[in-house]
XYZ file of C-alpha atoms in Angstrom:
576
model
C 150.706 85.052 124.669
C 151.098 88.560 123.255
C 154.295 89.299 121.293
C 155.025 92.822 120.114
C 157.857 93.951 117.846
C 158.900 97.481 118.816
C 160.437 100.144 116.603
C 164.067 99.619 115.662
C 166.583 101.550 117.759
C 170.056 103.017 117.480
C 171.479 102.620 121.032
C 171.847 99.180 122.555
C 172.951 100.651 125.875
C 169.819 102.794 126.124
C 167.501 99.800 125.844
C 169.591 97.830 128.328
C 169.265 100.639 130.855
C 165.471 100.526 130.424
C 165.338 96.738 130.835
C 167.557 96.544 133.919
C 166.656 99.759 135.758
C 163.721 99.821 138.271
C 161.390 101.723 135.917
C 159.526 104.979 136.468
C 157.225 103.377 139.056
C 159.610 100.747 140.415
C 157.643 98.240 138.359
C 160.737 96.299 137.234
C 161.498 93.649 139.827
C 164.640 91.468 139.852
C 165.699 92.088 136.217
C 167.872 89.241 134.948
C 168.773 87.215 131.893
C 166.750 84.076 131.222
C 168.502 83.222 127.935
C 170.995 84.641 125.430
C 172.897 83.757 122.273
C 175.711 82.527 124.517
C 175.214 80.756 127.818
C 178.211 82.707 129.192
C 176.751 86.120 128.354
C 177.156 88.544 131.296
C 174.042 89.290 133.359
C 174.180 92.776 134.966
C 171.076 91.907 136.958
C 172.460 89.058 139.038
C 176.199 89.138 138.477
C 177.746 91.919 140.617
C 180.833 91.926 138.411
C 178.917 92.438 135.142
C 177.982 95.852 133.787
C 175.516 97.099 131.197
C 178.516 98.104 129.105
C 179.868 94.551 129.148
C 176.643 93.153 127.711
C 176.260 96.042 125.278
C 179.746 95.638 123.810
C 179.241 91.915 123.248
C 175.845 92.428 121.620
C 177.218 95.196 119.371
C 180.438 93.388 118.415
C 179.204 92.213 114.973
C 177.992 95.771 114.284
C 181.210 97.526 115.302
C 183.209 95.003 113.278
C 181.748 96.561 110.111
C 183.106 99.737 108.598
C 181.014 102.767 109.515
C 179.720 103.043 105.966
C 178.283 99.510 106.149
C 176.643 99.772 109.555
C 172.838 100.007 109.492
C 171.381 103.293 110.747
C 169.158 101.360 113.174
C 170.496 98.079 114.451
C 168.694 97.383 117.775
C 165.781 94.944 117.513
C 163.316 94.678 120.418
C 160.537 92.158 121.017
C 158.386 91.942 124.158
C 156.406 88.780 124.909
C 153.644 89.027 127.500
C 151.358 86.387 128.971
C 147.590 86.888 129.175
C 146.290 88.003 132.603
C 144.782 84.592 133.331
C 147.889 82.624 132.297
C 149.936 80.903 135.027
C 153.283 82.394 136.085
C 155.955 80.716 133.982
C 159.402 79.728 135.238
C 162.663 81.209 133.957
C 163.316 77.959 132.091
C 159.949 78.189 130.344
C 160.542 81.830 129.379
C 163.999 80.853 128.107
C 162.417 78.255 125.830
C 159.865 80.819 124.616
C 162.656 83.319 123.906
C 164.617 80.776 121.820
C 161.495 79.895 119.858
C 160.771 83.552 119.183
C 164.254 84.456 117.905
C 164.190 81.362 115.709
C 160.740 82.111 114.296
C 161.430 85.786 113.574
C 164.733 85.224 111.788
C 167.007 86.686 114.462
C 168.571 83.319 115.318
C 167.181 80.454 113.214
C 167.726 76.981 114.629
C 171.117 75.553 113.665
C 172.450 78.867 112.297
C 175.898 79.366 113.871
C 176.280 82.822 112.288
C 172.978 84.225 113.581
C 172.449 87.514 115.411
C 173.368 88.047 119.036
C 170.450 88.416 121.395
C 169.474 88.399 125.065
C 166.161 87.842 126.875
C 165.579 89.869 130.050
C 162.850 89.193 132.583
C 161.879 91.974 134.989
C 158.284 90.956 135.791
C 156.331 87.761 136.323
C 154.255 88.014 133.164
C 156.650 89.022 130.373
C 160.136 89.126 128.934
C 161.978 91.491 126.583
C 164.293 90.241 123.857
C 167.017 92.597 122.641
C 169.090 91.768 119.570
C 171.436 93.447 117.125
C 170.442 92.760 113.519
C 173.958 92.331 112.121
C 174.807 88.644 112.017
C 178.145 87.110 113.001
C 179.003 86.791 109.299
C 178.426 90.526 108.745
C 175.165 90.186 106.859
C 171.898 91.695 108.113
C 169.227 89.380 109.444
C 166.221 88.601 107.283
C 163.471 89.735 109.621
C 160.722 90.810 107.250
C 157.316 89.850 108.654
C 158.884 89.433 112.085
C 155.696 90.663 113.728
C 153.477 88.180 111.879
C 155.937 85.350 112.504
C 156.055 86.126 116.222
C 152.253 85.959 116.310
C 152.245 82.614 114.521
C 154.776 81.202 116.967
C 152.793 82.592 119.910
C 149.730 80.614 118.808
C 151.849 77.431 118.839
C 153.328 78.287 122.244
C 149.825 78.764 123.666
C 148.920 75.230 122.615
C 152.154 73.694 123.864
C 151.991 75.397 127.267
C 148.225 75.241 127.742
C 147.897 79.036 127.795
C 144.932 81.155 126.822
C 144.369 80.930 123.056
C 144.311 84.437 121.601
C 142.977 85.426 118.196
C 145.481 85.905 115.408
C 145.839 89.480 114.205
C 145.460 90.437 110.557
C 147.358 93.717 110.479
C 144.273 95.946 110.561
C 144.320 96.743 114.281
C 145.233 100.157 115.616
C 148.704 100.413 117.094
C 148.480 99.723 120.835
C 149.822 102.192 123.412
C 153.458 101.828 124.346
C 154.446 100.914 127.887
C 155.660 104.490 128.398
C 152.253 105.813 127.343
C 150.475 103.408 129.683
C 152.714 104.335 132.606
C 152.139 108.043 131.977
C 148.381 107.532 131.957
C 148.572 105.593 135.221
C 150.710 108.311 136.769
C 148.110 110.911 135.792
C 145.218 108.776 137.038
C 143.697 108.333 133.579
C 141.920 105.206 132.356
C 143.158 105.609 128.793
C 146.367 106.765 127.206
C 146.579 109.945 125.085
C 146.775 107.748 121.985
C 143.471 106.067 122.881
C 141.803 109.337 123.896
C 142.842 110.915 120.605
C 141.645 107.945 118.579
C 138.239 108.209 120.217
C 138.096 111.989 119.722
C 139.035 111.738 116.035
C 136.486 108.985 115.421
C 133.783 111.144 116.987
C 134.831 114.053 114.787
C 134.607 111.831 111.706
C 131.141 110.460 112.567
C 128.800 111.775 109.887
C 131.187 114.542 108.778
C 130.995 115.476 105.097
C 134.018 117.692 104.455
C 137.524 118.525 105.609
C 136.340 121.860 106.980
C 133.676 120.222 109.117
C 136.066 117.526 110.287
C 138.768 119.948 111.396
C 136.213 122.281 112.979
C 134.988 119.360 115.089
C 138.534 118.499 116.125
C 139.097 122.091 117.206
C 135.762 122.170 119.057
C 136.843 119.057 120.949
C 139.847 120.992 122.243
C 142.513 119.121 120.287
C 145.698 120.715 119.017
C 145.970 120.307 115.236
C 148.860 120.396 112.797
C 148.179 120.144 109.085
C 150.716 118.938 106.527
C 150.399 121.040 103.375
C 152.104 120.467 100.014
C 153.861 123.341 98.181
C 150.817 123.421 95.896
C 148.631 124.191 98.906
C 146.960 120.773 98.927
C 146.381 119.244 102.331
C 148.340 115.993 102.662
C 147.681 114.940 106.232
C 147.203 116.003 109.827
C 148.402 115.412 113.368
C 146.551 115.924 116.649
C 147.551 116.204 120.288
C 145.941 116.663 123.672
C 146.782 119.921 125.442
C 149.315 119.124 128.159
C 149.948 121.765 130.798
C 152.954 119.943 132.258
C 154.778 118.579 129.205
C 155.237 119.361 125.543
C 152.166 118.083 123.631
C 152.795 114.839 121.738
C 151.288 114.842 118.252
C 149.993 111.712 116.517
C 149.171 111.433 112.831
C 145.781 110.011 111.920
C 147.336 106.887 110.413
C 149.279 106.354 113.660
C 146.033 106.395 115.634
C 144.288 103.863 113.364
C 144.622 102.698 109.744
C 141.256 104.172 108.752
C 141.923 107.593 110.333
C 144.519 108.750 107.810
C 143.277 111.708 105.778
C 143.033 109.735 102.485
C 140.964 107.013 104.186
C 138.718 109.574 105.864
C 138.138 111.280 102.511
C 136.738 108.011 101.165
C 133.781 108.434 103.510
C 132.787 111.792 102.090
C 130.397 110.655 99.421
C 127.225 112.668 99.100
C 125.441 112.950 102.445
C 122.343 115.050 103.105
C 122.174 117.911 105.570
C 120.991 117.132 109.123
C 117.369 115.975 109.089
C 117.138 115.253 105.361
C 116.106 111.769 104.330
C 118.391 109.372 102.525
C 117.402 107.732 99.254
C 118.045 104.333 100.815
C 114.951 102.199 101.578
C 113.632 102.777 105.078
C 110.844 101.827 107.442
C 107.657 103.871 107.669
C 109.260 105.779 110.511
C 111.765 107.414 108.152
C 108.971 109.705 106.989
C 109.000 111.442 110.364
C 109.790 115.136 110.094
C 113.193 116.348 111.287
C 113.336 117.189 114.939
C 115.456 116.911 118.052
C 117.326 114.008 119.663
C 114.273 111.724 119.752
C 113.567 112.136 116.038
C 117.218 111.570 115.208
C 117.244 108.383 117.272
C 114.136 107.095 115.578
C 115.637 107.691 112.128
C 118.901 106.086 113.245
C 117.020 102.991 114.459
C 115.364 102.703 111.055
C 118.705 103.062 109.251
C 120.307 100.509 111.579
C 117.559 98.016 110.827
C 118.078 98.427 107.073
C 121.808 97.885 107.633
C 121.034 94.575 109.354
C 119.240 93.438 106.201
C 122.256 94.437 104.106
C 124.574 92.414 106.358
C 122.221 89.460 105.956
C 121.977 89.632 102.162
C 124.498 92.119 100.705
C 127.879 91.551 99.118
C 131.051 91.757 101.164
C 132.139 95.261 100.076
C 128.715 96.705 100.942
C 128.661 94.863 104.257
C 132.131 96.182 105.163
C 130.921 99.729 104.452
C 127.860 99.296 106.656
C 129.889 97.842 109.515
C 132.323 100.766 109.316
C 129.413 103.222 109.327
C 127.876 101.392 112.294
C 130.962 102.441 114.214
C 130.151 106.074 113.380
C 126.613 105.637 114.702
C 127.981 104.190 117.936
C 130.447 107.075 118.291
C 127.671 109.618 117.729
C 125.281 107.825 120.100
C 127.896 107.691 122.849
C 128.637 111.378 122.397
C 125.005 112.505 122.645
C 123.385 110.160 125.181
C 122.450 110.840 128.781
C 124.803 110.128 131.669
C 123.239 106.831 132.803
C 123.979 105.166 129.448
C 127.003 107.168 128.292
C 129.728 105.054 129.906
C 128.537 101.744 128.480
C 127.872 103.297 125.074
C 131.343 104.836 125.072
C 132.864 101.451 125.906
C 130.750 99.812 123.189
C 132.006 102.299 120.598
C 135.580 101.887 121.817
C 135.355 98.088 121.505
C 133.559 98.101 118.146
C 136.305 100.246 116.626
C 138.324 97.048 116.117
C 135.365 95.377 114.390
C 134.940 98.239 111.902
C 138.080 97.313 109.893
C 139.113 94.199 108.002
C 140.967 93.356 104.812
C 137.668 93.483 102.913
C 137.675 97.000 101.467
C 134.485 98.935 102.102
C 132.582 100.158 99.051
C 131.603 103.613 100.195
C 128.323 105.236 99.210
C 126.157 102.284 100.180
C 126.547 103.342 103.799
C 125.006 106.779 103.203
C 121.910 106.163 105.341
C 123.944 105.079 108.377
C 126.416 107.955 108.008
C 123.445 110.331 107.720
C 122.044 108.812 110.896
C 125.333 109.489 112.684
C 125.299 113.057 111.392
C 121.725 113.604 112.583
C 122.587 112.268 116.031
C 125.505 114.675 116.323
C 123.552 117.721 115.178
C 120.393 116.891 117.142
C 122.338 117.555 120.333
C 122.408 115.757 123.698
C 119.409 113.636 124.613
C 117.663 113.638 127.957
C 117.425 110.371 129.820
C 113.634 110.560 130.116
C 110.528 111.045 128.026
C 110.684 110.475 124.282
C 114.450 111.078 124.305
C 115.012 108.277 126.807
C 112.540 105.895 125.185
C 113.930 106.336 121.659
C 117.427 105.876 123.088
C 116.340 102.445 124.364
C 114.801 101.724 120.963
C 118.001 102.679 119.153
C 120.276 100.759 121.520
C 118.091 97.697 121.008
C 118.387 97.976 117.219
C 122.111 98.748 117.241
C 122.628 95.723 119.492
C 121.104 93.665 116.714
C 123.302 95.399 114.100
C 126.483 94.775 116.110
C 125.511 91.136 116.659
C 124.915 90.706 112.920
C 128.375 92.198 112.319
C 129.877 89.707 114.788
C 128.238 86.807 112.948
C 129.487 88.064 109.557
C 133.038 88.487 110.851
C 132.800 84.991 112.321
C 131.786 83.538 108.953
C 134.738 85.316 107.338
C 137.080 83.994 110.053
C 137.909 87.522 111.225
C 138.554 86.350 114.770
C 139.630 89.634 116.349
C 136.822 91.599 114.714
C 134.198 89.055 115.743
C 135.446 89.111 119.334
C 135.426 92.925 119.366
C 131.846 93.037 118.067
C 130.745 90.570 120.740
C 132.430 92.721 123.384
C 130.625 95.777 122.047
C 127.342 93.860 122.171
C 127.854 93.149 125.871
C 128.335 96.851 126.569
C 125.208 97.610 124.537
C 123.302 95.043 126.564
C 124.332 96.865 129.744
C 123.366 100.227 128.217
C 119.977 98.830 127.243
C 119.442 97.559 130.770
C 119.974 101.108 131.992
C 117.783 102.751 129.331
C 114.822 100.381 128.920
C 113.135 99.853 132.331
C 111.405 103.244 132.517
C 109.780 103.275 129.032
C 108.962 99.571 129.143
C 107.640 99.905 132.681
C 105.294 102.685 131.546
C 104.049 100.521 128.671
C 103.612 97.638 131.085
C 101.380 99.773 133.307
C 99.294 100.855 130.282
C 98.866 97.223 129.338
C 97.779 96.331 132.870
C 95.142 99.064 132.721
C 93.588 97.827 129.457
C 90.012 96.621 129.831
C 89.391 92.902 129.747
C 87.695 92.975 126.302
C 90.652 94.882 124.823
C 93.119 92.428 126.280
C 91.161 89.489 124.855
C 91.107 91.153 121.444
C 94.858 91.620 121.428
C 95.397 88.049 122.603
C 93.386 86.991 119.558
C 95.590 89.174 117.316
C 98.650 87.541 118.844
C 97.362 83.991 118.312
C 96.399 84.858 114.738
C 99.737 86.485 113.801
C 102.314 84.345 115.623
C 100.566 81.123 116.632
C 103.815 79.276 117.347
C 105.063 81.963 119.744
C 101.780 83.099 121.290
C 101.918 80.885 124.387
C 105.529 81.871 125.068
C 104.783 85.593 124.695
C 101.696 85.445 126.923
C 103.836 83.899 129.660
C 106.314 86.793 129.555
C 105.803 89.790 131.856
C 106.566 91.969 128.847
C 103.295 90.857 127.243
C 101.465 93.789 128.858
C 103.801 96.275 127.133
C 103.164 94.503 123.833
C 99.400 94.589 124.412
C 99.580 98.351 125.024
C 101.616 98.750 121.814
C 99.056 96.776 119.800
C 96.325 99.017 121.202
C 98.349 102.121 120.286
C 98.897 100.810 116.760
C 95.191 100.151 116.299
C 94.310 103.638 117.569
C 96.784 105.076 115.030
C 94.903 103.359 112.176
C 97.023 100.259 111.678
C 95.841 96.664 111.428
C 97.429 95.198 114.588
C 97.359 91.603 113.355
C 98.956 92.424 109.989
C 101.546 94.707 111.594
C 102.425 92.083 114.186
C 102.782 89.382 111.524
C 105.087 91.645 109.514
C 107.204 92.475 112.562
C 107.537 88.824 113.529
C 108.461 87.774 109.982
C 111.294 90.274 109.687
C 113.717 88.033 111.527
C 113.705 84.967 113.734
C 112.642 85.406 117.350
C 113.558 82.051 118.876
C 116.825 83.315 120.401
C 115.429 86.566 121.801
C 115.851 87.137 125.528
C 112.371 88.660 125.593
C 110.244 88.222 122.469
C 107.802 90.818 123.814
C 110.498 93.478 124.047
C 111.689 92.730 120.545
C 108.194 93.095 119.113
C 107.414 96.225 121.138
C 110.326 98.145 119.628
C 109.778 96.762 116.142
C 106.104 97.702 116.176
C 106.631 101.178 117.583
C 109.343 101.839 115.025
C 107.375 100.454 112.078
C 104.106 102.166 113.027
C 105.819 105.459 113.897
C 104.365 105.366 117.405
C 105.855 107.495 120.178
C 108.340 105.418 122.119
C 107.263 107.133 125.334
C 103.919 105.748 126.498
C 102.943 109.005 128.221
C 102.650 110.651 124.798
C 99.732 108.354 123.887
C 96.103 108.696 125.051
C 94.734 106.067 127.407
C 92.565 103.304 125.977
C 89.567 101.725 127.646
C 90.949 100.800 131.048
C 90.147 98.838 134.131
C 90.035 100.525 137.511
C 93.539 101.926 138.099
C 95.651 100.818 141.019
C 95.641 103.130 144.072
C 98.591 105.493 144.350
C 101.686 103.719 145.638
C 100.455 100.286 144.508
C 102.435 99.449 141.408
C 102.704 95.779 140.562
C 105.469 96.455 138.003
C 106.967 93.759 135.846
C 109.094 91.332 137.834
C 111.452 91.038 134.873
C 111.767 92.705 131.493
C 114.189 92.254 128.652
C 116.302 94.842 130.415
C 116.874 92.447 133.316
C 116.376 89.058 131.664
C 119.667 87.385 130.755
C 120.256 86.571 127.102
C 122.834 84.346 125.508
C 125.756 86.046 123.703
C 124.812 86.767 120.123
C 121.063 86.513 120.739
C 118.700 88.795 118.877
C 116.852 91.412 120.860
C 115.323 93.595 118.199
């Protein structure tokens, strides 16, 4: 059950026309009253003798009874109540009961109050109703409707229980404002998946990702093709901004940053601009060995981002709440930057992951900025490294980064769950599912190449790496050896040894970094951890061959029957 309090209005008749007319796409079917303040209220939908004006005059009567000086500037209150898609179709009598409960809970017409406001509930679709009311009571006083939105949500949770409907998570006031019905209808008419409000929110978030100054931020907005209006004080100080999509058919509609999302107002964006290094420079935050890699292109940026993401996971595990909130917010910037710069076969799922995680990046716990410098630097590096190819080191490090960010997003979901941030936890889990799909698209080629290298290892080398495995992770060795991904891990151990590392010690360190029992593929997890820690190329073709058995003839490729990219994992499982 999804209630939504709309902006106050000035014309009762205008809203009645919207509720009773067919709609721009004939989407309003059989509009009619299901309940009202008076059982004898006229219904223009089903009573041929009733008009919109009849209902309007009765609703407005307490307002017009006041002198003009005492009338409120905005007196029309509007609440829509919509069922979830999987909810059953309710009867008119059930919607009437829901309407009475809503006007009582919000303060429009409390139970037993004979001098309450006048209201009417109109149904013009199977799944929702609209409640219109005038906020002047019968006794001439204005209704006490502060917190009407929160009260409608509280009542909706009770209605869900009483009617056996889908239980939705309670909001906490930190969500972005959803698109209006008019915005949704316009997007549908234009054949677009998202409304201008949603497109702009995504574009502004991408412009913010890793930005370090107002100039850079506004330059990115302009480069994205957005129309920009800046609000400047008489002193010349910049106070705020608005953005719009170019519209060839209609006048562009501008939205302020705070209208798009609470954390996209200019003052909130400025909070992010603590000291951040230039693209390619290292942060002072602790990192893996791989952070010592020299600046480079998309692959190098992805490797550094994976290292920063892993450090952020440790902060979420052990940091204080303000630091954790900052890292989760910065994780959203990394996702935005990754979606913007990744190859086509992963871009859609990464874009959806970033779009979903946006809700998880805000809560009432205020972020302590500055601690998130490494993640914001990672986002900046991703943006300035440019688009990545879907193959070679670019493609392999993309899989590595997605794997690590999946772990970061899952850690964020668990933290939000512990804090009882229900909507944020659900959003993070949704983002994790999109990341899982992106990983499934990105991982098979690099892991398949490592698998083939492992298959070609000589028998003595394989036996040696089995011994390393049994020495380092004795409790997991049998499980790992039974996984098809073991061959990719064996090749990685051989690469690490050739690079001068102690494979057994490195493997023990990688395994000790976090539990592995819930991993979909323990081999995959260890492959990416080892290659990140040992600064090994993610693309197997960049490494020399080790002592090998006789290769398979051309066209004969056993290939792994399943890898972590295809193996199902339980929601919330670790895969890094």
